[in-house]
XYZ file of C-alpha atoms in Angstrom:
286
model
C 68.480 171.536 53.671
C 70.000 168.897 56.249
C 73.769 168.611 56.557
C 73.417 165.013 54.730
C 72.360 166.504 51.510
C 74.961 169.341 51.041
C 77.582 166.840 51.691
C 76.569 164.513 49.330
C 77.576 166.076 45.992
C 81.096 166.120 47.875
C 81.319 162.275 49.092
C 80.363 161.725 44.790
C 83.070 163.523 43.188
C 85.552 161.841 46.420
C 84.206 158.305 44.854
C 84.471 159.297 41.645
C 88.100 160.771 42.132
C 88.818 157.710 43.894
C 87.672 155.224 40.735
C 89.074 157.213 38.757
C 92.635 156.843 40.708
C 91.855 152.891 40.587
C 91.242 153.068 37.289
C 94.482 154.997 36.269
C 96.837 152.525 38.654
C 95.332 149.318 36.949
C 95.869 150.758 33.504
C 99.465 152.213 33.972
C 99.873 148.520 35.951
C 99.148 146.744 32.292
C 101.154 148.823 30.407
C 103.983 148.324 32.848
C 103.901 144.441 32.817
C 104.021 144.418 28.939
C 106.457 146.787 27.890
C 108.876 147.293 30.936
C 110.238 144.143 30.887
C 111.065 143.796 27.402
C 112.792 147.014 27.514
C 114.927 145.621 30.226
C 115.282 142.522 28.139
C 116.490 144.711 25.142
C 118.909 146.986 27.088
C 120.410 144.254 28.720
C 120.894 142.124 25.455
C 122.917 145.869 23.996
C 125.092 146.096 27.538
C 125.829 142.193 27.318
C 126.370 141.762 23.711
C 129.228 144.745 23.987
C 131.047 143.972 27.011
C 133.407 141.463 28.206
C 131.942 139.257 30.652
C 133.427 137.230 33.134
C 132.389 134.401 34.888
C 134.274 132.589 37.664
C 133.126 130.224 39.928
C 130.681 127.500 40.346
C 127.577 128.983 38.696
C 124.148 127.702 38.735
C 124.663 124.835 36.273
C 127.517 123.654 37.771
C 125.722 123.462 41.617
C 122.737 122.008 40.130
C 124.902 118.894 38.530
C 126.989 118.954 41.225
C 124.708 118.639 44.602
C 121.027 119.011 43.031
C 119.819 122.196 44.399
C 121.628 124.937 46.496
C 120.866 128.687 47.653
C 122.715 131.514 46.128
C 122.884 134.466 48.480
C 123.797 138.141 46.827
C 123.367 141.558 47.285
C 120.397 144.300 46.161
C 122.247 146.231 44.307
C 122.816 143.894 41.776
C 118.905 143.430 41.004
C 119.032 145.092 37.606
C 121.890 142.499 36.018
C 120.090 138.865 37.748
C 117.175 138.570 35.375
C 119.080 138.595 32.481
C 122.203 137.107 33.672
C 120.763 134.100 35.266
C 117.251 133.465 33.580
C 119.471 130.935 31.486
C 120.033 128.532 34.259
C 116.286 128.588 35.092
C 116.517 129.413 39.332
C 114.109 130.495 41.398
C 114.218 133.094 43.482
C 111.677 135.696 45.523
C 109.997 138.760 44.153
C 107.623 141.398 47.061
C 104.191 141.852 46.886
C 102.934 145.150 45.515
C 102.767 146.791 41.981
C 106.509 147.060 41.671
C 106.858 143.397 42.848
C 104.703 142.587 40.194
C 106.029 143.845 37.492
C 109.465 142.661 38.765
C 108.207 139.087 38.935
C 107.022 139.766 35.238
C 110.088 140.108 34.115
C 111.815 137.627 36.374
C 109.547 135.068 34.199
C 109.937 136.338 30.915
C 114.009 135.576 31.784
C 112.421 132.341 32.561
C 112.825 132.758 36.573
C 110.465 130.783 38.792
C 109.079 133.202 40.951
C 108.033 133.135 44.492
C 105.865 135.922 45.870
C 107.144 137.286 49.285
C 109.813 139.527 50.625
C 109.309 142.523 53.056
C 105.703 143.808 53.516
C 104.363 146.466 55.697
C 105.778 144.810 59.021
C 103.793 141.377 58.118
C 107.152 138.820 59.373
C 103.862 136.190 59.174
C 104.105 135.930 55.396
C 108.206 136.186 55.028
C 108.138 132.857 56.916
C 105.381 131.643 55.317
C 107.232 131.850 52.080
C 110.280 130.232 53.191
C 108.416 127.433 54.585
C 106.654 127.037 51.083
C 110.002 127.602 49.383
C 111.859 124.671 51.662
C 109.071 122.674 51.179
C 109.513 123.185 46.996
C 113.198 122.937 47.492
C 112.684 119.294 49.098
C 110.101 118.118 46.880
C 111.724 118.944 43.554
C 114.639 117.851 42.214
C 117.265 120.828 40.406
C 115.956 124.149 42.485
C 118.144 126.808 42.827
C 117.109 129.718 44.277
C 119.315 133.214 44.171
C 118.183 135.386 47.627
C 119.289 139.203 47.930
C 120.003 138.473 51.526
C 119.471 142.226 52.404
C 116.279 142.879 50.728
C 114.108 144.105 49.741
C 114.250 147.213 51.911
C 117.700 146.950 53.348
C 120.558 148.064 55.485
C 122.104 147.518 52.304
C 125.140 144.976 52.720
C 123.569 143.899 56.374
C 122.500 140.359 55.801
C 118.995 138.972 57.168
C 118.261 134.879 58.111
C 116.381 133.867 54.721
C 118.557 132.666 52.559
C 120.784 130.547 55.481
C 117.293 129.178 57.004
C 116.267 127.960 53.697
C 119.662 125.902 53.115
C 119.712 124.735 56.816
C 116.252 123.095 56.469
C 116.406 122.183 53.146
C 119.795 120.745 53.361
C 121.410 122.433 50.010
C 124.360 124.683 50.112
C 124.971 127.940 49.949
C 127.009 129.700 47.197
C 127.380 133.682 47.015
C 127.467 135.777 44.601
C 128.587 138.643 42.996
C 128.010 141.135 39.728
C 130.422 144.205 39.492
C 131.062 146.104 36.210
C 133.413 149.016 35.052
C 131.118 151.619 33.606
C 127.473 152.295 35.804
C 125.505 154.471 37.073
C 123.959 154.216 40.807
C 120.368 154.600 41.385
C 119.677 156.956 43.777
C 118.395 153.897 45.952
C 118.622 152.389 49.414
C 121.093 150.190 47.900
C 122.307 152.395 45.498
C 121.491 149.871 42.569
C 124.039 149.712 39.580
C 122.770 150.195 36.176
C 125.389 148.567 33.531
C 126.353 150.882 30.590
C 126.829 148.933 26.696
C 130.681 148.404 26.292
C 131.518 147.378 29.905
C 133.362 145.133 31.883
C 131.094 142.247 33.789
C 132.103 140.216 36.301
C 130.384 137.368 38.136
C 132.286 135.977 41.104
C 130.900 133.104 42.634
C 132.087 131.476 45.652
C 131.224 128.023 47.451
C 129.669 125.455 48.174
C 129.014 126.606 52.100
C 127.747 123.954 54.087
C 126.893 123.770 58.062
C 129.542 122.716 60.201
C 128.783 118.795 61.271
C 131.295 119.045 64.197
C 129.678 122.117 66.444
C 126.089 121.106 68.040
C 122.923 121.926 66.156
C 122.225 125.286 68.356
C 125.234 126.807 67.093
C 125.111 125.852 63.346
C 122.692 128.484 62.333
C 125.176 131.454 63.411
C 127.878 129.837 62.280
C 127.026 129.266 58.469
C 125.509 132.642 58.328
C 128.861 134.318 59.895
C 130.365 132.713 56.696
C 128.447 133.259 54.445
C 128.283 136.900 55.045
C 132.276 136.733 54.956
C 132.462 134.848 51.730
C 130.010 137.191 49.752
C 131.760 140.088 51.227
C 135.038 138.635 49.964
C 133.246 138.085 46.721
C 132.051 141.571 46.144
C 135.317 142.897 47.120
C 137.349 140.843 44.436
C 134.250 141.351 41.725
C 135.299 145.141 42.172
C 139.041 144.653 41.823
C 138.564 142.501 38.499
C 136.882 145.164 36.548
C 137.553 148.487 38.631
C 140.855 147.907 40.138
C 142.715 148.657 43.143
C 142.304 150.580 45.614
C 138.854 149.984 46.524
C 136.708 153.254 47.759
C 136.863 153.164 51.211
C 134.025 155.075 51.899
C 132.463 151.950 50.190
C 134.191 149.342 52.280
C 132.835 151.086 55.651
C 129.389 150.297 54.670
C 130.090 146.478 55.294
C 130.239 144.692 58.475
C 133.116 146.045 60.258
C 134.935 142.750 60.656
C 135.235 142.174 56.764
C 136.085 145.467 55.920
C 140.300 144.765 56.607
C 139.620 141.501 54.453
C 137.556 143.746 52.121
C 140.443 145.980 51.389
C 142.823 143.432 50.015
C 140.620 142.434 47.322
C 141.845 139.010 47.551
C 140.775 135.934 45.517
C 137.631 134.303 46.788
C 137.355 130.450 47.705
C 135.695 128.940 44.655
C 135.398 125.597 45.872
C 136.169 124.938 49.576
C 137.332 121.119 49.946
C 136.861 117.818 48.111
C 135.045 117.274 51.712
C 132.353 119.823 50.907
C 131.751 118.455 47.436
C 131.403 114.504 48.294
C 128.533 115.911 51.069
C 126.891 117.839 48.087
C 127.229 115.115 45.858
């Protein structure tokens, strides 16, 4: 018998076990995209409908009506609370390729997100800045988009900003407004980013902060770094006071020294974020 034939029955059941695997994913992939995110729909509608929530800040509404479109830069770890929290205002925002970015953009549309496919991808930079082209080019041709951007996802360093979500408002034109969810009673994933999962009978907070505009008096070379060096500073400032209002002071400083090290002093003091910056700002967004 030639060495062809006995390894045939072998390469069969490998084919078959390999189907079979297909098979399996696809299947456990439908069941995902209809019942996980109505679970996360329900849970979220118990943890909101039993906590306090606060909201300070101009929110989406308010920077849609106010300049027409703008970017809204936050952190990962606050994935689990932006479908629900925001689906009302309708932004749009990015979800990865992949099974889990699927069924994440499932549920980012059943809260009535519109969702762009992108994010990090197996080293491919070619399709990150393919979808912020496409989403600049959306954000120019249609009037209202907001979009929300974890600006250190969707692999991380947690808290270490990347260029998306300041590219897209430089060559759009829109502002930028952070943002940031904190809550009393969590848990943390054991994640990169250490996601927080609200509990029912919590303390929310949303802090926003902005608008953040590039500055018209330093030469177009320099604009870039210097609207994303304050942009990181304001969300920073953001998460630090979204903390204090439902946690408290002091703030863990283990926690703090995970941020850039030249907001961490601001960081400690917890102080109140600019909401608005100047009647200056809001006549250019107008």
């Amino acid at each position: 018998m030639s060495a062809t034939a006995e390894h045939a029955p072998a390469e069969r059941r490998r084919s078959y076990q390999r189907r079979a695997r297909k098979a399996l994913r696809r299947a456990l992939m439908a069941i995902g995209l209809y019942t996980i995110p109505y679970l996360y729909v329900a849970y979220m509608w118990l943890v909101y409908h039993t906590s306090r929530v606060e909201e300070i800040g101009p929110n989406p509404a308010i920077a849609r009506r106010e300049f027409g479109r703008a970017v809204f830069a936050l952190w990962h770890d606050e994935v689990f609370f932006v479908a629900y929290s925001f689906g009302k205002y309708h932004p749009d925002t990015l979800a990865s390729h992949g099974d889990a970015g699927s069924i994440i953009a499932r549920m980012l549309e059943v809260c009535h997100f519109n969702v762009f496919r992108g994010g990090s991808s197996s080293g491919d930079q070619r399709r990150s800045v393919g979808v912020i082209h496409d989403m600049v080019e959306h954000m120019q041709q249609q009037p209202g988009v907001v979009y929300g951007i974890t600006t250190d996802g969707s692999k991380g360093p947690v808290y270490r900003m990347k260029r998306g979500a300041v590219q897209i408002a430089l060559e759009s034109g829109a502002p930028v407004i952070v943002e940031k969810t904190w809550c009393k009673r969590y848990f943390q994933l054991p994640t990169w980013d250490r996601t927080l999962l609200p509990l029912p009978f919590n303390h929310i907070a949303h802090v926003f902060s902005g608008p953040l505009w590039p500055r018209a008096d330093l030469p177009a070379a320099e604009r870039f770094d210097a609207l994303y060096s304050e942009v990181e500073r304001q969300l920073c400032r953001a998460t630090a006071y979204a903390r204090r209002l439902t946690e408290g002071l002091p703030l863990p400083r283990d926690w703090i020294d995970r941020f850039p090290e030249a907001v961490r002093e601001e960081m400690a003091r917890a102080e109140q974020p600019v909401f608005f910056l100047s009647d200056e700002a809001d006549r250019r967004g107008a």
